[in-house]
């Protein structure tokens, strides 16, 4: 079995299948960890294919960057053997830099998972809240609570063009960036707005429960005795979250596409959808954990149990999500401030690129 696996890995590496090309870097760096290999003073001494060879005509070339230094061992030549090196022991500088790029975006990727987790809870419990409230818009028209998210979406259809035509050109005057602000800054705006959205949801839930207490309808059947408060109030938290989602979506799509290795750019959107998938999965785990920890704290048994939402502590759950979002935002700031963008003009196979300084990516600040 192991022999077949080795043959398959060799087959994939022969045809330059990118995931295995990047895997070679991690394997080579791990293998060379025990050797006392020092980074040469001249970075051109790191292993790279000769650009004058025919095989290098369409090859990608990236300059060395002073980040994730432990991976540099994969490109340090231990000997001057002219024979073709073992790709699982010695890798090109470009391979190493692509591996660094992939490894660098994972902290940013991880910080966006909890936002989808919050969106899942907001969509689920806001509908339950809306079912207890007055759904009438006019005397003859009622809005289904499940349709509430469409209201802020309509506003977004108007706001997105305004943002593109007014906000971006205004920010461009101060930053000099075509996008107005960097990709990471856009993601950061989305993360902090999502925390504010959960806080507004908590305040709205407090208001809703107070109305239920004042009118002695805590145990009333919502269909027969809805609360005298319009369900449209819930659209506020959706409106804030949708704006946050707009910044996150655009920021993540542009970030992953520009920072992903060249061979992964065509599927770079999978990082966004993977982040969302993990968020939806973890949302169920979070609810189970909260119910387990808060068991016996309410009349229904725990914070989120039972069919009567008026007897639960949904407001505390929203506050918990808001706090988690804020902590996650602080972690994201730590990650974003230390992230170094990939030089966008370094993929051309020219001598100037090989000799470019390693700090080219510092031209853009988070």
Coordinates of C-alpha atoms in Angstrom, one line a residue:
X1 CA 0.0 0.0 0.0
X2 CA 2.8 2.4 0.9
X3 CA 4.6 1.7 -2.3
X4 CA 1.4 2.5 -4.3
X5 CA 1.0 5.7 -2.3
X6 CA 4.7 6.7 -3.1
X7 CA 4.1 6.0 -6.8
X8 CA 1.0 8.1 -6.8
X9 CA 2.7 11.0 -5.1
X10 CA 5.6 10.8 -7.6
X11 CA 3.1 10.8 -10.4
X12 CA 1.3 13.9 -9.1
X13 CA 4.6 15.7 -8.6
X14 CA 5.8 14.8 -12.0
X15 CA 2.8 16.6 -13.6
X16 CA 3.2 19.6 -11.2
X17 CA -0.1 19.1 -9.5
X18 CA 0.0 22.2 -7.3
X19 CA -1.2 20.8 -3.9
X20 CA 1.6 18.2 -4.1
X21 CA 4.0 20.8 -5.3
X22 CA 3.3 22.8 -2.1
X23 CA 3.3 19.6 0.0
X24 CA 6.8 19.0 -1.2
X25 CA 7.9 22.2 0.5
X26 CA 6.5 21.2 3.9
X27 CA 8.0 17.7 3.6
X28 CA 11.4 19.1 2.5
X29 CA 11.4 21.7 5.3
X30 CA 10.5 19.0 7.8
X31 CA 13.2 16.6 6.5
X32 CA 15.9 19.3 6.6
X33 CA 15.0 20.6 10.1
X34 CA 17.7 18.4 11.7
X35 CA 20.4 19.8 9.4
X36 CA 22.4 22.9 10.3
X37 CA 21.5 24.7 7.1
X38 CA 22.0 28.5 7.2
X39 CA 20.2 30.9 4.9
X40 CA 22.9 32.2 2.5
X41 CA 23.8 35.9 2.6
X42 CA 23.1 36.2 -1.1
X43 CA 19.5 35.1 -1.6
X44 CA 20.3 34.2 -5.2
X45 CA 22.1 31.2 -3.8
X46 CA 18.8 29.6 -2.8
X47 CA 17.7 26.9 -5.2
X48 CA 15.9 28.1 -8.3
X49 CA 15.7 26.8 -11.8
X50 CA 17.7 28.5 -14.5
X51 CA 15.5 31.0 -16.4
X52 CA 17.6 30.5 -19.5
X53 CA 16.4 26.9 -19.9
X54 CA 13.5 26.1 -22.2
X55 CA 11.5 24.6 -19.3
X56 CA 11.5 28.0 -17.5
X57 CA 9.8 30.0 -20.3
X58 CA 6.3 29.7 -18.8
X59 CA 7.5 29.2 -15.2
X60 CA 6.4 31.4 -12.3
X61 CA 9.2 33.2 -10.4
X62 CA 8.7 34.8 -6.9
X63 CA 11.4 36.6 -4.8
X64 CA 12.3 35.4 -1.4
X65 CA 10.5 37.1 1.5
X66 CA 11.6 37.3 5.1
X67 CA 8.5 35.5 6.5
X68 CA 8.0 32.0 7.9
X69 CA 11.7 31.4 7.8
X70 CA 11.4 27.8 8.9
X71 CA 10.2 26.9 5.4
X72 CA 13.4 28.4 3.8
X73 CA 15.2 25.1 4.7
X74 CA 13.4 23.5 1.8
X75 CA 15.3 25.8 -0.7
X76 CA 18.8 25.7 0.9
X77 CA 21.2 23.7 -1.3
X78 CA 23.3 21.4 0.8
X79 CA 25.5 20.5 -2.1
X80 CA 26.3 21.6 -5.7
X81 CA 25.4 18.3 -7.2
X82 CA 24.5 19.0 -10.9
X83 CA 22.0 16.2 -11.1
X84 CA 18.3 17.0 -10.8
X85 CA 17.5 17.2 -7.0
X86 CA 14.8 15.2 -5.2
X87 CA 11.8 17.5 -5.2
X88 CA 10.8 16.1 -1.7
X89 CA 14.2 17.3 -0.3
X90 CA 15.0 20.5 -2.2
X91 CA 12.4 22.9 -3.6
X92 CA 12.5 26.1 -5.7
X93 CA 12.3 29.5 -4.0
X94 CA 9.0 30.1 -5.9
X95 CA 7.6 26.8 -4.5
X96 CA 8.6 27.9 -1.0
X97 CA 7.0 31.4 -1.4
X98 CA 3.8 29.8 -2.7
X99 CA 3.7 27.5 0.3
X100 CA 4.2 30.5 2.6
X101 CA 1.3 32.3 0.9
X102 CA -1.0 29.4 1.5
X103 CA 0.1 29.1 5.1
X104 CA -0.2 32.8 5.7
X105 CA -3.9 33.1 4.6
X106 CA -5.1 30.4 7.0
X107 CA -5.1 32.6 10.1
X108 CA -7.3 35.1 8.2
X109 CA -9.5 32.3 7.0
X110 CA -9.9 31.0 10.5
X111 CA -11.0 34.4 11.9
X112 CA -14.0 34.6 9.5
X113 CA -15.6 31.3 10.5
X114 CA -17.3 32.6 13.5
X115 CA -19.1 35.3 11.5
X116 CA -21.1 32.6 9.6
X117 CA -21.8 31.0 13.0
X118 CA -23.4 34.2 14.2
X119 CA -25.4 34.6 10.9
X120 CA -26.8 31.1 11.4
X121 CA -28.1 31.9 14.9
X122 CA -29.4 35.3 13.8
X123 CA -31.4 33.7 11.0
X124 CA -32.8 30.9 13.2
X125 CA -33.8 32.8 16.4
X126 CA -34.9 36.1 14.7
X127 CA -37.6 34.1 12.9
X128 CA -38.8 32.7 16.3
X129 CA -38.8 36.2 17.7
X130 CA -40.8 37.5 14.8
X131 CA -43.5 34.8 15.2
X132 CA -44.4 36.3 18.6
X133 CA -44.6 39.9 17.3
X134 CA -47.1 41.9 15.3
X135 CA -46.5 40.9 11.6
X136 CA -49.0 43.4 10.1
X137 CA -47.7 46.1 7.8
X138 CA -51.1 47.4 6.8
X139 CA -54.6 46.3 7.7
X140 CA -54.7 43.8 4.9
X141 CA -51.0 42.7 4.6
X142 CA -48.9 40.7 7.0
X143 CA -45.2 40.0 6.4
X144 CA -44.0 36.5 7.2
X145 CA -41.1 36.6 9.8
X146 CA -39.1 34.3 7.5
X147 CA -39.2 37.0 4.8
X148 CA -37.6 39.7 7.1
X149 CA -34.1 39.2 5.7
X150 CA -35.2 40.4 2.3
X151 CA -35.8 43.9 3.6
X152 CA -32.1 44.8 4.3
X153 CA -31.2 43.0 1.1
X154 CA -33.3 45.5 -0.8
X155 CA -31.5 48.3 1.0
X156 CA -28.1 46.7 0.1
X157 CA -29.1 46.7 -3.6
X158 CA -29.2 50.5 -3.2
X159 CA -26.2 50.9 -0.9
X160 CA -23.7 48.8 -2.8
X161 CA -23.6 51.1 -5.9
X162 CA -23.5 54.1 -3.6
X163 CA -20.5 52.6 -1.8
X164 CA -18.8 51.9 -5.1
X165 CA -19.5 55.3 -6.6
X166 CA -19.1 57.5 -3.5
X167 CA -17.2 55.8 -0.6
X168 CA -14.5 54.1 -2.6
X169 CA -13.4 57.2 -4.6
X170 CA -13.5 59.3 -1.4
X171 CA -11.2 56.7 0.4
X172 CA -9.0 56.5 -2.6
X173 CA -8.0 60.1 -2.2
X174 CA -6.5 59.4 1.2
X175 CA -5.1 55.9 0.7
X176 CA -4.1 55.9 -3.0
X177 CA -5.4 52.4 -3.4
X178 CA -7.7 51.5 -6.3
X179 CA -10.1 49.7 -3.9
X180 CA -10.1 52.6 -1.4
X181 CA -9.1 50.4 1.5
X182 CA -7.2 47.1 1.6
X183 CA -8.8 43.7 1.5
X184 CA -7.9 43.1 5.1
X185 CA -9.5 46.4 6.2
X186 CA -12.7 45.5 4.4
X187 CA -12.8 42.2 6.2
X188 CA -12.1 43.9 9.5
X189 CA -15.0 46.3 9.0
X190 CA -17.3 43.4 8.3
X191 CA -16.1 41.6 11.5
X192 CA -16.7 44.6 13.8
X193 CA -20.1 45.3 12.3
X194 CA -21.2 41.8 12.9
X195 CA -20.4 42.2 16.6
X196 CA -22.5 45.4 16.6
X197 CA -25.3 43.5 14.9
X198 CA -25.4 40.8 17.6
X199 CA -25.4 43.5 20.3
X200 CA -28.4 45.2 18.6
X201 CA -30.1 41.8 18.4
X202 CA -29.6 41.4 22.2
X203 CA -31.0 44.8 22.9
X204 CA -34.0 44.1 20.6
X205 CA -34.6 40.8 22.5
X206 CA -34.6 42.6 25.8
X207 CA -37.2 45.1 24.4
X208 CA -39.4 42.3 23.1
X209 CA -39.4 40.4 26.4
X210 CA -40.1 43.6 28.3
X211 CA -43.2 44.1 26.1
X212 CA -44.3 40.5 26.8
X213 CA -43.9 41.0 30.6
X214 CA -45.8 44.4 30.5
X215 CA -48.7 42.8 28.7
X216 CA -48.7 39.5 30.6
X217 CA -48.2 37.5 27.4
X218 CA -45.1 35.5 28.4
X219 CA -47.0 32.3 28.1
X220 CA -49.6 33.4 25.5
X221 CA -50.0 31.6 22.2
X222 CA -48.3 34.0 19.6
X223 CA -50.9 33.3 16.9
X224 CA -53.8 34.3 19.2
X225 CA -52.1 37.1 21.1
X226 CA -49.1 38.5 19.3
X227 CA -47.0 41.1 21.1
X228 CA -48.0 44.8 20.4
X229 CA -44.6 45.5 18.8
X230 CA -43.9 45.4 15.1
X231 CA -41.8 42.6 13.7
X232 CA -40.1 45.1 11.5
X233 CA -37.8 46.1 14.4
X234 CA -35.9 42.8 13.8
X235 CA -34.9 44.0 10.4
X236 CA -32.5 46.5 12.0
X237 CA -30.1 43.7 13.2
X238 CA -30.4 42.1 9.7
X239 CA -29.6 45.4 8.1
X240 CA -26.4 45.8 10.1
X241 CA -25.3 42.2 9.6
X242 CA -26.0 42.4 5.8
X243 CA -23.7 45.5 5.6
X244 CA -21.1 43.5 7.5
X245 CA -21.6 40.5 5.2
X246 CA -21.1 42.8 2.2
X247 CA -17.7 44.0 3.5
X248 CA -16.7 40.4 4.4
X249 CA -17.7 38.8 1.1
X250 CA -16.0 41.4 -1.1
X251 CA -12.9 41.5 1.1
X252 CA -12.5 37.8 1.3
X253 CA -13.1 37.1 -2.4
X254 CA -10.5 39.8 -3.4
X255 CA -8.1 38.7 -0.6
X256 CA -8.1 35.0 -1.5
X257 CA -7.9 35.6 -5.2
X258 CA -5.0 38.0 -4.9
X259 CA -3.1 36.2 -2.2
X260 CA -3.6 32.5 -3.2
X261 CA -0.8 30.8 -5.1
X262 CA -1.1 31.2 -8.9
X263 CA -2.3 27.6 -9.5
X264 CA -5.1 28.0 -6.9
X265 CA -6.5 31.3 -8.0
X266 CA -9.2 29.6 -10.2
X267 CA -10.6 27.8 -7.1
X268 CA -9.7 30.5 -4.5
X269 CA -13.4 31.1 -3.8
X270 CA -13.5 27.7 -2.1
X271 CA -11.8 29.3 0.9
X272 CA -14.8 31.5 1.3
X273 CA -17.4 28.7 1.0
X274 CA -15.3 26.5 3.3
X275 CA -15.3 29.2 5.9
X276 CA -19.1 29.4 5.7
X277 CA -19.5 25.7 5.8
X278 CA -17.4 25.4 9.0
X279 CA -19.4 28.3 10.5
X280 CA -22.7 26.5 9.9
X281 CA -21.3 23.2 11.3
X282 CA -19.9 24.9 14.4
X283 CA -23.2 26.7 15.1
X284 CA -24.9 23.5 16.0
X285 CA -22.0 22.6 18.3
X286 CA -22.2 26.0 20.0
X287 CA -25.9 25.7 20.7
X288 CA -25.4 22.2 22.3
X289 CA -22.5 23.6 24.4
X290 CA -24.5 26.6 25.6
X291 CA -27.5 24.4 26.5
X292 CA -25.3 22.0 28.3
X293 CA -23.5 24.7 30.4
X294 CA -26.7 26.6 31.2
X295 CA -28.9 23.6 32.0
X296 CA -31.4 24.5 34.8
X297 CA -30.8 28.2 34.6
X298 CA -34.3 29.0 33.2
X299 CA -37.8 27.6 33.6
X300 CA -37.5 25.9 30.3
X301 CA -34.3 24.2 31.5
X302 CA -31.6 26.1 29.7
X303 CA -31.0 29.3 27.6
X304 CA -32.2 28.0 24.2
X305 CA -34.5 25.1 25.0
X306 CA -38.3 24.7 24.9
X307 CA -40.9 26.0 22.5
X308 CA -41.6 29.2 24.5
X309 CA -38.9 31.7 23.5
X310 CA -40.3 34.2 26.1
X311 CA -39.0 31.9 28.9
X312 CA -35.5 31.5 27.5
X313 CA -32.5 33.8 27.8
X314 CA -31.9 34.4 24.1
X315 CA -30.7 37.9 24.9
X316 CA -27.8 36.5 26.9
X317 CA -27.0 34.2 24.1
X318 CA -26.9 37.1 21.7
X319 CA -24.6 39.0 24.1
X320 CA -22.3 35.9 24.2
X321 CA -22.1 35.9 20.4
X322 CA -21.4 39.6 20.4
X323 CA -18.5 39.2 22.9
X324 CA -17.1 36.2 21.0
X325 CA -17.3 38.3 17.8
X326 CA -15.4 41.2 19.5
X327 CA -12.7 38.8 20.8
X328 CA -12.4 37.3 17.4
X329 CA -12.1 40.8 15.9
X330 CA -9.2 41.5 18.3
X331 CA -7.5 38.3 17.2
X332 CA -8.1 39.3 13.6
X333 CA -6.4 42.7 14.2
X334 CA -3.4 40.9 15.6
X335 CA -3.2 38.6 12.5
X336 CA -3.9 41.4 10.0
X337 CA -1.3 43.8 11.3
X338 CA 1.4 41.1 10.9
X339 CA 0.3 39.9 7.4
X340 CA 2.5 40.8 4.5
X341 CA 0.9 41.0 1.1
X342 CA 2.3 39.0 -1.8
X343 CA 4.1 41.1 -4.4
X344 CA 1.7 41.3 -7.3
X345 CA 4.4 42.1 -9.9
X346 CA 6.7 39.2 -9.0
X347 CA 5.3 36.4 -11.2
X348 CA 7.0 37.5 -14.4
X349 CA 10.1 35.4 -15.2
X350 CA 12.5 38.3 -15.4
X351 CA 15.9 38.9 -13.7
X352 CA 14.6 42.0 -12.0
X353 CA 12.1 39.9 -10.1
X354 CA 14.7 37.6 -8.7
X355 CA 16.7 40.5 -7.5
X356 CA 13.8 42.4 -6.1
X357 CA 14.1 43.2 -2.4
X358 CA 12.2 41.0 0.0
X359 CA 10.2 43.8 1.4
X360 CA 8.2 44.6 -1.7
X361 CA 5.0 43.6 0.0
X362 CA 5.4 46.4 2.5
X363 CA 4.2 48.9 -0.1
X364 CA 0.7 48.1 1.2
X365 CA -0.1 48.4 4.8
X366 CA -3.0 46.8 6.6

